[in-house]
Each structure stands twice: as structure tokens, then as C-alpha cells.
mmCIF file with all atom_site columns, C-alpha atoms in Angstrom:
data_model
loop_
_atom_site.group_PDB
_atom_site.id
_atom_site.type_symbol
_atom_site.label_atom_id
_atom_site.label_alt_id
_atom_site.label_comp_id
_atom_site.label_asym_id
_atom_site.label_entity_id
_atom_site.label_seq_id
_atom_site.pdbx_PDB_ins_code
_atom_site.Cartn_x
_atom_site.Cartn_y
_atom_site.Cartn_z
_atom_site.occupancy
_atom_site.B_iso_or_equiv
_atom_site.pdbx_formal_charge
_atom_site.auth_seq_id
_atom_site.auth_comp_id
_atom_site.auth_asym_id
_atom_site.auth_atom_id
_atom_site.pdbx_PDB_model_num
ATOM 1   C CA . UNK A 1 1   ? 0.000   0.000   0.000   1.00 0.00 ? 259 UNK A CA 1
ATOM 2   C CA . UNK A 1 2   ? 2.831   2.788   0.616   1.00 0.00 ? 260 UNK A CA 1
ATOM 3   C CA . UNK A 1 3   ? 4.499   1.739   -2.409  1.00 0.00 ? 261 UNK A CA 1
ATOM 4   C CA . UNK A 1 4   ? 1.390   2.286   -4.264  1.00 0.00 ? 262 UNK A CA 1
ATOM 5   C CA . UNK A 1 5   ? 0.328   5.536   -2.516  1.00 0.00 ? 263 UNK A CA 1
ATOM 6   C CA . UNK A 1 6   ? 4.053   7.047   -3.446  1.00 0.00 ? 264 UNK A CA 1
ATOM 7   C CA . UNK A 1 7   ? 3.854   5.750   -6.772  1.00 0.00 ? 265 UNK A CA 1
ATOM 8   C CA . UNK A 1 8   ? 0.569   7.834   -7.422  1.00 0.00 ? 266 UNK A CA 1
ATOM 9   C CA . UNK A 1 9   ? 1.980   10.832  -5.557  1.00 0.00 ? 267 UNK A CA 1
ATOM 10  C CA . UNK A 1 10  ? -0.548  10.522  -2.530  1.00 0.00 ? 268 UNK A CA 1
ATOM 11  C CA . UNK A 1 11  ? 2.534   10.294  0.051   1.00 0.00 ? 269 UNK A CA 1
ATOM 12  C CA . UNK A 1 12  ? 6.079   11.484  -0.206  1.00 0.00 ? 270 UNK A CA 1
ATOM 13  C CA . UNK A 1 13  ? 7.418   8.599   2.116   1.00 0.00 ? 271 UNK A CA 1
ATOM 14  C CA . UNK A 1 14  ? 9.408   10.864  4.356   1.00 0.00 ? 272 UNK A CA 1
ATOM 15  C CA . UNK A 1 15  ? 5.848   11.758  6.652   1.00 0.00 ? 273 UNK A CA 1
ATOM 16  C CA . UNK A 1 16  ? 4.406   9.159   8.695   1.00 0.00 ? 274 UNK A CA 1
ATOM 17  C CA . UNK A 1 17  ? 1.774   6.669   6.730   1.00 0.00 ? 275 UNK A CA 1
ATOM 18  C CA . UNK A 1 18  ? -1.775  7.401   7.338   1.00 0.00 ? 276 UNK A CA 1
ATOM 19  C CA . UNK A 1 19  ? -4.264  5.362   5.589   1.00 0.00 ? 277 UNK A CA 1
ATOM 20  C CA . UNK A 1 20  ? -7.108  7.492   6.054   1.00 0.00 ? 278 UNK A CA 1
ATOM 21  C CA . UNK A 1 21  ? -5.161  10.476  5.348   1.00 0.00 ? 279 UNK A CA 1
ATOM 22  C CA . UNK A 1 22  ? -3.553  9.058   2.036   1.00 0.00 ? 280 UNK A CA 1
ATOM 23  C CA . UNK A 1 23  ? -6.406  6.913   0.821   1.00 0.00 ? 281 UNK A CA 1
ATOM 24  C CA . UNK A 1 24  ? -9.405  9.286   1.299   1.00 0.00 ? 282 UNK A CA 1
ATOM 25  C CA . UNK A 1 25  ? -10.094 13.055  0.574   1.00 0.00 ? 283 UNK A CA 1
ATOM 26  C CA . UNK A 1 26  ? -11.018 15.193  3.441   1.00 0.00 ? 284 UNK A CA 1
ATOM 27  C CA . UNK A 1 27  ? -12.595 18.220  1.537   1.00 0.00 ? 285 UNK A CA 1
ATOM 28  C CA . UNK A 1 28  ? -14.080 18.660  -1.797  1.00 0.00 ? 286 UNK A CA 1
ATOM 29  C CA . UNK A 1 29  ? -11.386 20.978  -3.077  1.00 0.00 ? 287 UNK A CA 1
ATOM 30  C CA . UNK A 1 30  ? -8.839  18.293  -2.585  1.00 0.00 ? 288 UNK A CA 1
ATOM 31  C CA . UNK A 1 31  ? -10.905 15.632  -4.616  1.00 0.00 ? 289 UNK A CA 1
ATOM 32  C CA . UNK A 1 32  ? -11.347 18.459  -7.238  1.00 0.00 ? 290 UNK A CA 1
ATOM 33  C CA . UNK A 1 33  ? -7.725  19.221  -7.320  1.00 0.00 ? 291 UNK A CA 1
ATOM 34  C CA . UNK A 1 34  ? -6.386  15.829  -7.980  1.00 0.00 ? 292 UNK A CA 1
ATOM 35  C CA . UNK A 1 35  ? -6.287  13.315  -11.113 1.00 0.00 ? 293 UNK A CA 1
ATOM 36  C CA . UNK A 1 36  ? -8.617  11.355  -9.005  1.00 0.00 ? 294 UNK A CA 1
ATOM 37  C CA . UNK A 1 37  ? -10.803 8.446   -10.254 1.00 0.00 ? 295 UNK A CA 1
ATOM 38  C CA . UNK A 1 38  ? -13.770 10.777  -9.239  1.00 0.00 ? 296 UNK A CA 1
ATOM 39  C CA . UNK A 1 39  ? -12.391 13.507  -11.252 1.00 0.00 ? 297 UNK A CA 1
ATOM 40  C CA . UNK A 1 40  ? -12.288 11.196  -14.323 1.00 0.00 ? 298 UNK A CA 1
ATOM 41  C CA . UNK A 1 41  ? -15.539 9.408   -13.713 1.00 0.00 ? 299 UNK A CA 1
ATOM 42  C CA . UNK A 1 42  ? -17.025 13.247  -13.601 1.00 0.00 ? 300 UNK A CA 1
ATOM 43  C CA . UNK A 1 43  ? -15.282 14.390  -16.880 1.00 0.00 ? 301 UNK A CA 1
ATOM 44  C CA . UNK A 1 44  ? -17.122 10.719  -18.486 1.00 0.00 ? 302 UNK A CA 1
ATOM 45  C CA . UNK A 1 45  ? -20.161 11.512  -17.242 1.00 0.00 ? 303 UNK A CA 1
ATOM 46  C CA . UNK A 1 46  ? -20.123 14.948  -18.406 1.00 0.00 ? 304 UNK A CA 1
ATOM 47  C CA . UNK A 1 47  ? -19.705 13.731  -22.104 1.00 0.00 ? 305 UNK A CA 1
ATOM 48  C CA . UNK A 1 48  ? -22.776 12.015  -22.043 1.00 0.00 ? 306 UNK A CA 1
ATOM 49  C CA . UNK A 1 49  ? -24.763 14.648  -20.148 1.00 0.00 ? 307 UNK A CA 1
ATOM 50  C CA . UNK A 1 50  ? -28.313 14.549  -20.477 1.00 0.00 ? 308 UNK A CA 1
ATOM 51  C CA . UNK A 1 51  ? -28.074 10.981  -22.229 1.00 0.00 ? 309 UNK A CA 1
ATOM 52  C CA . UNK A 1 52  ? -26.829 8.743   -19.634 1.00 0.00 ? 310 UNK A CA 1
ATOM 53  C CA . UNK A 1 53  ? -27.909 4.829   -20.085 1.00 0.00 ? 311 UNK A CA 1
ATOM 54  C CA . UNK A 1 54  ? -27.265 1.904   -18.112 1.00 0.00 ? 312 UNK A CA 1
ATOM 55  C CA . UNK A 1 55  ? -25.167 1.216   -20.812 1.00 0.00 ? 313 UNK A CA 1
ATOM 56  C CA . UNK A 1 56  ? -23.499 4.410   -20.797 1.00 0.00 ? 314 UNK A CA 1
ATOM 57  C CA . UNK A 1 57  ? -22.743 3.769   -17.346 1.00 0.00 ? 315 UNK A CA 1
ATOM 58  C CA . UNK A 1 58  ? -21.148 0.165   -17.901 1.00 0.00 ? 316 UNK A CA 1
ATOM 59  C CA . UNK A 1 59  ? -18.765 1.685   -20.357 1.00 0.00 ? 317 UNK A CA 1
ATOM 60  C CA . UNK A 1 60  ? -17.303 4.233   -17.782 1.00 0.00 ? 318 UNK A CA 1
ATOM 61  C CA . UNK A 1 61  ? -16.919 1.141   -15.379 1.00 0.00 ? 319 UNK A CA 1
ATOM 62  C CA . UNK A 1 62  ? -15.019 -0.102  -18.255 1.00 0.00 ? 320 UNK A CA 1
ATOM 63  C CA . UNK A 1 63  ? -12.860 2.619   -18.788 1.00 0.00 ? 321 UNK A CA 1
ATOM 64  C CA . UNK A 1 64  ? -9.125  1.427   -17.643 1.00 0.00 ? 322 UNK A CA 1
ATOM 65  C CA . UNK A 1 65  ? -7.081  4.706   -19.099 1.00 0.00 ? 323 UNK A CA 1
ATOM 66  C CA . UNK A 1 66  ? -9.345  6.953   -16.507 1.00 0.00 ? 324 UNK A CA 1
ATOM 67  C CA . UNK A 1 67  ? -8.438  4.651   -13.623 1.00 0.00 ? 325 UNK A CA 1
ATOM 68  C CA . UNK A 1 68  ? -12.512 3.818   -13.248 1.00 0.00 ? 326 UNK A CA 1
ATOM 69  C CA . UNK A 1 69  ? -11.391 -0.054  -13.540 1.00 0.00 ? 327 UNK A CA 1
ATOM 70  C CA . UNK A 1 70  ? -8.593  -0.587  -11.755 1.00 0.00 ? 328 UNK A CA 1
ATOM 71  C CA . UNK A 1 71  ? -5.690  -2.923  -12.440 1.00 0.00 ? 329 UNK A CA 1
ATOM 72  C CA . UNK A 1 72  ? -3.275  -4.662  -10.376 1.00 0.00 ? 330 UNK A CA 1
ATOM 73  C CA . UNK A 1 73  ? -3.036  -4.725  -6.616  1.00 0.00 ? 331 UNK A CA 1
ATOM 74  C CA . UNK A 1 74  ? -6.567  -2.622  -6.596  1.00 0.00 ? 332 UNK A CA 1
ATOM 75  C CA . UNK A 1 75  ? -8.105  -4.499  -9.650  1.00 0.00 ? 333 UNK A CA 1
ATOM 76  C CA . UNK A 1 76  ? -11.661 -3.351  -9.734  1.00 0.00 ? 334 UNK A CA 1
ATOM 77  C CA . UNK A 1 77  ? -13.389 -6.565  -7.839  1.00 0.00 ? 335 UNK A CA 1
ATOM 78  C CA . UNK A 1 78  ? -17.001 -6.284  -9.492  1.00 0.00 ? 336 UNK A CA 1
ATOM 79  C CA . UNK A 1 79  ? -19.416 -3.700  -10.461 1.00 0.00 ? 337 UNK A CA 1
ATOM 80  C CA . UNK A 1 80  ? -23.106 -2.910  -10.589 1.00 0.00 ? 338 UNK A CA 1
ATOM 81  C CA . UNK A 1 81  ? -25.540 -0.335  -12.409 1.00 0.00 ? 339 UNK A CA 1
ATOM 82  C CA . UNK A 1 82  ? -28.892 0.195   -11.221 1.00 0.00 ? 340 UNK A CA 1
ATOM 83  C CA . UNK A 1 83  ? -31.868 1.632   -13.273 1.00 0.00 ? 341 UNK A CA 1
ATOM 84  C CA . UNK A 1 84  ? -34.411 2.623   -10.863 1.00 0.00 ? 342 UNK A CA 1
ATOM 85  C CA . UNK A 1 85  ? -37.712 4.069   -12.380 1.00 0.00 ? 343 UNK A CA 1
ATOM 86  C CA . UNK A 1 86  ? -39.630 7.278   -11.359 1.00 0.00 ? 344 UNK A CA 1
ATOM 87  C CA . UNK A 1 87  ? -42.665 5.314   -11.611 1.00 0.00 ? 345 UNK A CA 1
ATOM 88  C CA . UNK A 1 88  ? -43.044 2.758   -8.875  1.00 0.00 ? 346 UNK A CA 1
ATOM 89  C CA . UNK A 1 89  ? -45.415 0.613   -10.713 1.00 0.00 ? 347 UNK A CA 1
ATOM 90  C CA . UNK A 1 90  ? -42.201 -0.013  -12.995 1.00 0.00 ? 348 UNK A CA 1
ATOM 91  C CA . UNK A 1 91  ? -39.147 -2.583  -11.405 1.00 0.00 ? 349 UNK A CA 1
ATOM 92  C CA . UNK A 1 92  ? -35.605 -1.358  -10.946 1.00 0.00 ? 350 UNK A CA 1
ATOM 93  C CA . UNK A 1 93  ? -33.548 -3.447  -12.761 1.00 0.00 ? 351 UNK A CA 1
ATOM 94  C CA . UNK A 1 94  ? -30.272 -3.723  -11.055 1.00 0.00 ? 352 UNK A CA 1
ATOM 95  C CA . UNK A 1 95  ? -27.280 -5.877  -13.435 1.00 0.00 ? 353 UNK A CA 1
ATOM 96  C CA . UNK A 1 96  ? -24.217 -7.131  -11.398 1.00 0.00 ? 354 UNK A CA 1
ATOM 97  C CA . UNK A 1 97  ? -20.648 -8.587  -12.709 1.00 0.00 ? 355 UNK A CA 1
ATOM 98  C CA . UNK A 1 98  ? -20.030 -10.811 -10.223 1.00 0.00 ? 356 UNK A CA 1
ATOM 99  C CA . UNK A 1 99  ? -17.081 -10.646 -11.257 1.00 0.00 ? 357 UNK A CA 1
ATOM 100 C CA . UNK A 1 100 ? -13.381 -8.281  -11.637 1.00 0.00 ? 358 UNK A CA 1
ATOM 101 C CA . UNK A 1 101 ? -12.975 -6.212  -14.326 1.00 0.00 ? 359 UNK A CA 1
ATOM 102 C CA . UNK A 1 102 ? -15.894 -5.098  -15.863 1.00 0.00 ? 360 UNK A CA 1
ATOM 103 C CA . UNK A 1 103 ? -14.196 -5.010  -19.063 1.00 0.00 ? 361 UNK A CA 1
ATOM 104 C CA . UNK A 1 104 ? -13.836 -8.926  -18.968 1.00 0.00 ? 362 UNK A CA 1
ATOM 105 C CA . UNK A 1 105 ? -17.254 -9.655  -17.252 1.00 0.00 ? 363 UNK A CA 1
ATOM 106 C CA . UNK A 1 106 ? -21.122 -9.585  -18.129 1.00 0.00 ? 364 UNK A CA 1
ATOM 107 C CA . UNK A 1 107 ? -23.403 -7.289  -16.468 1.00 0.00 ? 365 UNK A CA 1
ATOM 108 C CA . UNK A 1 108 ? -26.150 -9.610  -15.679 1.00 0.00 ? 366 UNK A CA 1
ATOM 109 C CA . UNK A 1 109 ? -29.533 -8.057  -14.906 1.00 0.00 ? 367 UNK A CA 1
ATOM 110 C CA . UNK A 1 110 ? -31.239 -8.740  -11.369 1.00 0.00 ? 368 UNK A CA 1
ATOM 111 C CA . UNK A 1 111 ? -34.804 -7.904  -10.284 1.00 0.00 ? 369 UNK A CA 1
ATOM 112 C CA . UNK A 1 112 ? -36.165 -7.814  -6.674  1.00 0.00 ? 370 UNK A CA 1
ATOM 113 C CA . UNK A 1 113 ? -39.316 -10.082 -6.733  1.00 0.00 ? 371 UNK A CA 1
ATOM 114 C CA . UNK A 1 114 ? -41.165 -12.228 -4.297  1.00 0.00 ? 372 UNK A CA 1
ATOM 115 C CA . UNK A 1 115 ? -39.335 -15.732 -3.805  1.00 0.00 ? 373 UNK A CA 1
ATOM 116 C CA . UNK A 1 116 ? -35.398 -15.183 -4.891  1.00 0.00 ? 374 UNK A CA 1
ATOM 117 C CA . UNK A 1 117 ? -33.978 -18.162 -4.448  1.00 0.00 ? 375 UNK A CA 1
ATOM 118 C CA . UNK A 1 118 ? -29.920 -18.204 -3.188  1.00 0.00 ? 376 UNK A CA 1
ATOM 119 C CA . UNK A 1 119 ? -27.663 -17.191 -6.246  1.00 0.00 ? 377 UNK A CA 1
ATOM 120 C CA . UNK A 1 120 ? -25.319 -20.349 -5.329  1.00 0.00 ? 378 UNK A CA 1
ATOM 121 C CA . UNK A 1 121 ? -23.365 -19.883 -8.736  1.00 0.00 ? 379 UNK A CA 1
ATOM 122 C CA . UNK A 1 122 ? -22.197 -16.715 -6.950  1.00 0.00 ? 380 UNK A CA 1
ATOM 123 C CA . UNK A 1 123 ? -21.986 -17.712 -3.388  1.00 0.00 ? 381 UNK A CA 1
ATOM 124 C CA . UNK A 1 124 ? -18.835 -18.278 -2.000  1.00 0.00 ? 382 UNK A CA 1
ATOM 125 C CA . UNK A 1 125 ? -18.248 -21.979 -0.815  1.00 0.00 ? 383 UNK A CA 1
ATOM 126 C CA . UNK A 1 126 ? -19.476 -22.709 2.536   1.00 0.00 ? 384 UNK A CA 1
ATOM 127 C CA . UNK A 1 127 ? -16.981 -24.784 5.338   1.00 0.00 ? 385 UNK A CA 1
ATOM 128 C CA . UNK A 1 128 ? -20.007 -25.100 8.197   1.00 0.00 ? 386 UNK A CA 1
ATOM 129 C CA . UNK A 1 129 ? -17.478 -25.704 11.733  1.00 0.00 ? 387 UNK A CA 1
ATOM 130 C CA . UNK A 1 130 ? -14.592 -25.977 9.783   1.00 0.00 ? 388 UNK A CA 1
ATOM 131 C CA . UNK A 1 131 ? -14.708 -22.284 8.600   1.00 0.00 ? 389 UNK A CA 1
ATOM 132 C CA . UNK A 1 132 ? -11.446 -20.156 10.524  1.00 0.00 ? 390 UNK A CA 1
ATOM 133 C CA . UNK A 1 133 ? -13.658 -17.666 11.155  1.00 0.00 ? 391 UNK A CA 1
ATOM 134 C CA . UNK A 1 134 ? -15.475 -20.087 13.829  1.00 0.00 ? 392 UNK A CA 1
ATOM 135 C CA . UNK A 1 135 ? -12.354 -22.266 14.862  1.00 0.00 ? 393 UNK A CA 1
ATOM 136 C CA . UNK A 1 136 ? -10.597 -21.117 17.696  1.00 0.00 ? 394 UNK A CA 1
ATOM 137 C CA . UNK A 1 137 ? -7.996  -19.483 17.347  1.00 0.00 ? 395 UNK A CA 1
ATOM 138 C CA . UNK A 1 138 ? -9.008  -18.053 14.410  1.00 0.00 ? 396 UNK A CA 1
ATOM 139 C CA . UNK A 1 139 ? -7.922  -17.318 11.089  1.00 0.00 ? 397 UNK A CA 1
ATOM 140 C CA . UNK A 1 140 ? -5.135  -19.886 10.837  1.00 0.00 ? 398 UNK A CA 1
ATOM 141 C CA . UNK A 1 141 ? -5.508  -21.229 7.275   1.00 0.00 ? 399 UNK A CA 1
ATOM 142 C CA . UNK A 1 142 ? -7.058  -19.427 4.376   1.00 0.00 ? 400 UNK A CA 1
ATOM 143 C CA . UNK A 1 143 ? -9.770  -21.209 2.728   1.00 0.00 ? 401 UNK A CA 1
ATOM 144 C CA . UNK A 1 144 ? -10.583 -20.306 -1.153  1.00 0.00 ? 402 UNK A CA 1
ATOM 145 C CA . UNK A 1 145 ? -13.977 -18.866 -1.098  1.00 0.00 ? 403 UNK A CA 1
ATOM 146 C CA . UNK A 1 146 ? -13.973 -18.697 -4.497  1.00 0.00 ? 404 UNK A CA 1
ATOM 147 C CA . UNK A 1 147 ? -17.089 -18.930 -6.313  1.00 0.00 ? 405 UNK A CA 1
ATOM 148 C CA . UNK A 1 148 ? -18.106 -20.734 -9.440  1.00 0.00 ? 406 UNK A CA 1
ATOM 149 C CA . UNK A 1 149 ? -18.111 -18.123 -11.992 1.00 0.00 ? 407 UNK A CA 1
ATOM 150 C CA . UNK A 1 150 ? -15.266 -16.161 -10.548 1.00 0.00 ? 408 UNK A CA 1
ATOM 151 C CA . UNK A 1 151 ? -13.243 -19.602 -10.807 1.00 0.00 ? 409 UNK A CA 1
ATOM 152 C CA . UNK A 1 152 ? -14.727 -20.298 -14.386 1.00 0.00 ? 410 UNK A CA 1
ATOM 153 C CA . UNK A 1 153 ? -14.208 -16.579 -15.279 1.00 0.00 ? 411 UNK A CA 1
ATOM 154 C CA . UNK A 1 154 ? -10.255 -16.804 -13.872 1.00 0.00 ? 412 UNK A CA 1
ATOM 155 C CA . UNK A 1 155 ? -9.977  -19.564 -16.879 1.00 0.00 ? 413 UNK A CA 1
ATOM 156 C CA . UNK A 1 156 ? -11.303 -17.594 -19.604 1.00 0.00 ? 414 UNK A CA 1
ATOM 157 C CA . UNK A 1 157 ? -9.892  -14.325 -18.009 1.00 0.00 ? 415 UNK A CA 1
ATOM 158 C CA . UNK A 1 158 ? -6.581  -16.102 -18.834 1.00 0.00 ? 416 UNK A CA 1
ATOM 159 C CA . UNK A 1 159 ? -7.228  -17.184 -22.202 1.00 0.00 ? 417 UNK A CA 1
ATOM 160 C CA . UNK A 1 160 ? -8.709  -13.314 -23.020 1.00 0.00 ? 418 UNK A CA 1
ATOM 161 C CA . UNK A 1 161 ? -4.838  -11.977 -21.948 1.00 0.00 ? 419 UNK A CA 1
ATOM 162 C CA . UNK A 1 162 ? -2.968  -14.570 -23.760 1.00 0.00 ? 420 UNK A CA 1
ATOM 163 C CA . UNK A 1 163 ? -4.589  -15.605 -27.163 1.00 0.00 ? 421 UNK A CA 1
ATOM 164 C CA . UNK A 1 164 ? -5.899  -12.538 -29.102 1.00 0.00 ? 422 UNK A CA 1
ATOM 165 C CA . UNK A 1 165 ? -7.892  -14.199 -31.301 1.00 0.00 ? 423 UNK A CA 1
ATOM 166 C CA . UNK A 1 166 ? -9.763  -16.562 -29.296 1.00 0.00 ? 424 UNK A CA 1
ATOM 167 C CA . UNK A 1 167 ? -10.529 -13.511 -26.479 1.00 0.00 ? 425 UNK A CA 1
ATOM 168 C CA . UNK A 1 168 ? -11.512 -11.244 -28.868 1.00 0.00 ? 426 UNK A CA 1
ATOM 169 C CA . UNK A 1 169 ? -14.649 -13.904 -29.872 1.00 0.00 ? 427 UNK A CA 1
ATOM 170 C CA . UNK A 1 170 ? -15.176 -14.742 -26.261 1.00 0.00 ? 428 UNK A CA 1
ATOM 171 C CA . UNK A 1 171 ? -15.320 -10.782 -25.247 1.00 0.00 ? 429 UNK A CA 1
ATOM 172 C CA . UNK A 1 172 ? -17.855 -10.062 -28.060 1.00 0.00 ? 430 UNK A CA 1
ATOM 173 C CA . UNK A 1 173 ? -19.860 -12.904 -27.263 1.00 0.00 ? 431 UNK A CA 1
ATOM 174 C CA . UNK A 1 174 ? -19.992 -11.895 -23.414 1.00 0.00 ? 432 UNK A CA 1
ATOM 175 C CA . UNK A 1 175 ? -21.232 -8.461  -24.715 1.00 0.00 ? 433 UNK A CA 1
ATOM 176 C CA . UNK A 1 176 ? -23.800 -10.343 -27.510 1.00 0.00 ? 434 UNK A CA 1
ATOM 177 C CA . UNK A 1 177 ? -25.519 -11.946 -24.329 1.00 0.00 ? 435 UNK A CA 1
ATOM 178 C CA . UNK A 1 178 ? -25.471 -8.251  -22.465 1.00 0.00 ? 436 UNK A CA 1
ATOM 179 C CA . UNK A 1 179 ? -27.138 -6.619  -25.533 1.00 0.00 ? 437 UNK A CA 1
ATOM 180 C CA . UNK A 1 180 ? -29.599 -9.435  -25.696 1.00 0.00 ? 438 UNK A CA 1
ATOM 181 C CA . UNK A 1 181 ? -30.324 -8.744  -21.982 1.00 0.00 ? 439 UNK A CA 1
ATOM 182 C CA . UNK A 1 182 ? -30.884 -5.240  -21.797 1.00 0.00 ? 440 UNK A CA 1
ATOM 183 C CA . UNK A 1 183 ? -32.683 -5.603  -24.236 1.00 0.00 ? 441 UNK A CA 1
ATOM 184 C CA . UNK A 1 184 ? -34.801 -7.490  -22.369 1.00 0.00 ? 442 UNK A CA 1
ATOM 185 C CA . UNK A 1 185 ? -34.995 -5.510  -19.716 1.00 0.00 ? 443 UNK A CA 1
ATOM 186 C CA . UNK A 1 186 ? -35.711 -2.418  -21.840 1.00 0.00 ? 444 UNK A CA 1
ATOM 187 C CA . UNK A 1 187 ? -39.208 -3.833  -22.298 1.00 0.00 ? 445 UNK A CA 1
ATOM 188 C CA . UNK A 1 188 ? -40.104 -4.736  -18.464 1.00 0.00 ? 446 UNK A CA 1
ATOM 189 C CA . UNK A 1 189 ? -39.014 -1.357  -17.286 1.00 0.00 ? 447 UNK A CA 1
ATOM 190 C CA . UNK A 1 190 ? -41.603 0.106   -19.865 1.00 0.00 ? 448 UNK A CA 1
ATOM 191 C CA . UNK A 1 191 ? -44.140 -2.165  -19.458 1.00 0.00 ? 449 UNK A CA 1
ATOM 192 C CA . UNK A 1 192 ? -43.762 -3.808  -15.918 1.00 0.00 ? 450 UNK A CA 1
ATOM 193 C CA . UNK A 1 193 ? -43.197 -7.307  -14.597 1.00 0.00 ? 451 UNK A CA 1
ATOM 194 C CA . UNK A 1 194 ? -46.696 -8.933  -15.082 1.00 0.00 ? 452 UNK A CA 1
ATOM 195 C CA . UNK A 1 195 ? -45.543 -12.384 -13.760 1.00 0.00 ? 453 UNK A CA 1
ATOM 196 C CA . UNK A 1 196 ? -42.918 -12.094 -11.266 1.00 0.00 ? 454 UNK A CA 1
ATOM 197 C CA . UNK A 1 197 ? -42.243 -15.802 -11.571 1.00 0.00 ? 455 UNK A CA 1
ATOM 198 C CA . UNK A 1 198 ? -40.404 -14.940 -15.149 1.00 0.00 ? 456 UNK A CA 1
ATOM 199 C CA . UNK A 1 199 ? -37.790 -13.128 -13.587 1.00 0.00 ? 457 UNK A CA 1
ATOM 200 C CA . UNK A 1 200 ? -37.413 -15.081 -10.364 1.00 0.00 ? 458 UNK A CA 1
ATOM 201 C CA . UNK A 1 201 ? -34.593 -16.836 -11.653 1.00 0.00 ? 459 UNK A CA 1
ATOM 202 C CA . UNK A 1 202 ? -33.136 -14.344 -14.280 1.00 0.00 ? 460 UNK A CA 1
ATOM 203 C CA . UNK A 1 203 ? -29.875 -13.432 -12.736 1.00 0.00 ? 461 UNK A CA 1
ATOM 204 C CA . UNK A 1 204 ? -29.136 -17.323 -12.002 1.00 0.00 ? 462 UNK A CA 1
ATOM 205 C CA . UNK A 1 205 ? -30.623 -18.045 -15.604 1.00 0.00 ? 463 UNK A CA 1
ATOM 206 C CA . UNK A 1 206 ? -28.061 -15.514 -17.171 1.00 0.00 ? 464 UNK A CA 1
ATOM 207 C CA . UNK A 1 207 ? -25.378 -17.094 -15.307 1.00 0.00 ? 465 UNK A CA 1
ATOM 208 C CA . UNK A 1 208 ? -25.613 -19.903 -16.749 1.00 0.00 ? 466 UNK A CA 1
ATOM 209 C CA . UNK A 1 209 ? -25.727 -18.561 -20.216 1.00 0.00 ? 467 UNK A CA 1
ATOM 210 C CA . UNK A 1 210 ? -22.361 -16.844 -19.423 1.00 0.00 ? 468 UNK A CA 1
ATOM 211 C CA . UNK A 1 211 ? -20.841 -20.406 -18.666 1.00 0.00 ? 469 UNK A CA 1
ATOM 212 C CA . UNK A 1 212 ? -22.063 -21.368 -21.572 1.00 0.00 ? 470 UNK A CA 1
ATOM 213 C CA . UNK A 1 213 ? -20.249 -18.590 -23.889 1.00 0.00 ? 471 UNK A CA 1
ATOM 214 C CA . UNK A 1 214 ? -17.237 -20.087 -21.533 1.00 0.00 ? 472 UNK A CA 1
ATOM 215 C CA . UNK A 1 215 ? -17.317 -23.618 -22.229 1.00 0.00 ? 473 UNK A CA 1
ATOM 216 C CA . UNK A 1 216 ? -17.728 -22.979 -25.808 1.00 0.00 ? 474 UNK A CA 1
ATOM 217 C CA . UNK A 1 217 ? -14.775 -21.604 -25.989 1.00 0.00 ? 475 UNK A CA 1
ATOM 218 C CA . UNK A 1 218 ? -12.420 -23.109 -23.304 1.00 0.00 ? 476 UNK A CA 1
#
């Protein structure tokens, strides 16, 4: 963390380290001042003022040059975009990674309904008494928790950085099933969510449709 934080500028190494002091802003001004991620994320969102989409959104979570998806020891862990209606009648439609690096991941679309079931393809493994969190004294071994698609997506993450071709077709497959999605979506959050059972399962069912792009081209 301090080689990071002098590397970006944020501390001079001579002063004493303060996380909070180096890794958060304490006024406005400063935020404004810097090259910060919320100063980039601003100037994006400012090109596409008056026209933001959820869409519009996901590509500024994409963005690596502005800092928005973070590489390395900070590597942006997953990401979310929420379209919430003015009319209540209407559902929000929230769409999740699951995933690091947004660039690399699906957004996969997520509606609050009666009767969610668990989301076990994204639910980190479970080690009942065994867990270090419970054994005393705690924390001696580090369990993966892991979950399916982050594992599956660590595999094709792989194959995305090392064979060009073959990532480029996975990658614009992953965003073919997106599109398809949103699109989708576009017509529940004009027309509603008559049968709530339809969408019960449609993060899980999109999940599945991403392992799918995966194994077709592992």
C-alpha cells in the first residue's frame, strides 16, 4: 500500500503513513484538485450529459485509461448499475458482474421479486465448523472462497490476456448476451413485470448462459 500511494503521488514517504489520510479526501477541493478516479468518472459523465444509459454507465466502469477499472493490486473486484424508475409501478432493474474487471465480465440483470432463491453460482463456498472464522484461534488457514463463476471466469480471463484471437470472440460474445439482456430488460421497465415468476430466476438463468459462452470456448 505505501508503495502504491508514493507511486501515485498521494505520500512522499518521508511523513508518517496514514491510511485514512492518504487513501481518502477530506474536503471537496482536494478531490477536485487531484487526477482522481472521481475527477475522471465526472469528466465521463459529463460527455454524455443529459443521455446517460445503463449502458453508458457500464462503459465508464469499463474505462481502464481513466483509472474507473482498476488494475493490479486494486483491480476493480465487481461492479453494478442500477436503473431505478420514477414510476413505482415499474421494477428497478439492477445488473451485477459478479465478477473483476468489468471489461472482462457480463453485467447480468437482477430484479427484486417475491421468492429469490440463493444465487449459489455466486456464493462463496461454505466450510459449516470448519470455517477459521469459527475455529478457535481463528484465522489460521485461508480457505478459497472462491465462487463458481469467478473460478470459471479466472480460466477464460486467462485465455482473453494470452490468445488474441480466441478472447476477442469470447469478449464479443460476453457483450452479444449483455445486448440481448438489456434488451430485455428495456421492455419490463416500460411495461412492468406482469408475472414475477419470469424473472425469479433471471440473474441465475443468465449465469448460466455466461458459462455457456465459456465452455464454448475453453
Amino acid at each position: 500500500m505505501r508503495e502504491y500511494a508514493r507511486s501515485r503521488g498521494w505520500w512522499d514517504g518521508k511523513a508518517q503513513f496514514n491510511f485514512a489520510e492518504v487513501y481518502s479526501y477530506m474536503n471537496t477541493a482536494r478531490i477536485e484538485a487531484s487526477g482522481s478516479r472521481y475527477c475522471e468518472g465526472r469528466k465521463l459523465l459529463e460527455k454524455s450529459k443529459g443521455q446517460i444509459t445503463a449502458e453508458t454507465m457500464m462503459g465508464i466502469l469499463r474505462d481502464k485509461e481513466s483509472g474507473i477499472n482498476m488494475e493490479g493490486m486494486f483491480m476493480t473486484t465487481g461492479s453494478m448499475v442500477s436503473v431505478v424508475p420514477c414510476d413505482p409501478s415499474l421494477p428497478g432493474v439492477h445488473y451485477f458482474t459478479g465478477t473483476p474487471d468489468p471489461e472482462r465480465s457480463v453485467f447480468k440483470p437482477f430484479i427484486f421479486v417475491v421468492d429469490i432463491k440463493q444465487l449459489k453460482k455466486t456464493c462463496s463456498p461454505c466450510f459449516g465448523p470448519d470455517d477459521p472464522v469459527k475455529v478457535k484461534p481463528r484465522f489460521q488457514n485461508k480457505p478459497d472462497r472462491k465462487h463458481h463463476l469467478f473460478l470459471r471466469h479466472e480460466v477464460v480471463g486467462a485465455i482473453i490476456e494470452t490468445k488474441k484471437e480466441r478472447g476477442n470472440k469470447i469478449v464479443q460474445h460476453m457483450r452479444k448476451l449483455e445486448k440481448e439482456k438489456m434488451a430485455e430488460m428495456e421492455k419490463l421497465l416500460s411495461g412492468g413485470v406482469e408475472d414475477s415468476t419470469l424473472v425469479v430466476h433471471l440473474f441465475s438463468n443468465t449465469i448460466e448462459e455466461e458459462l455457456n459462452v465459456y465452455s464454448n470456448h475453453e
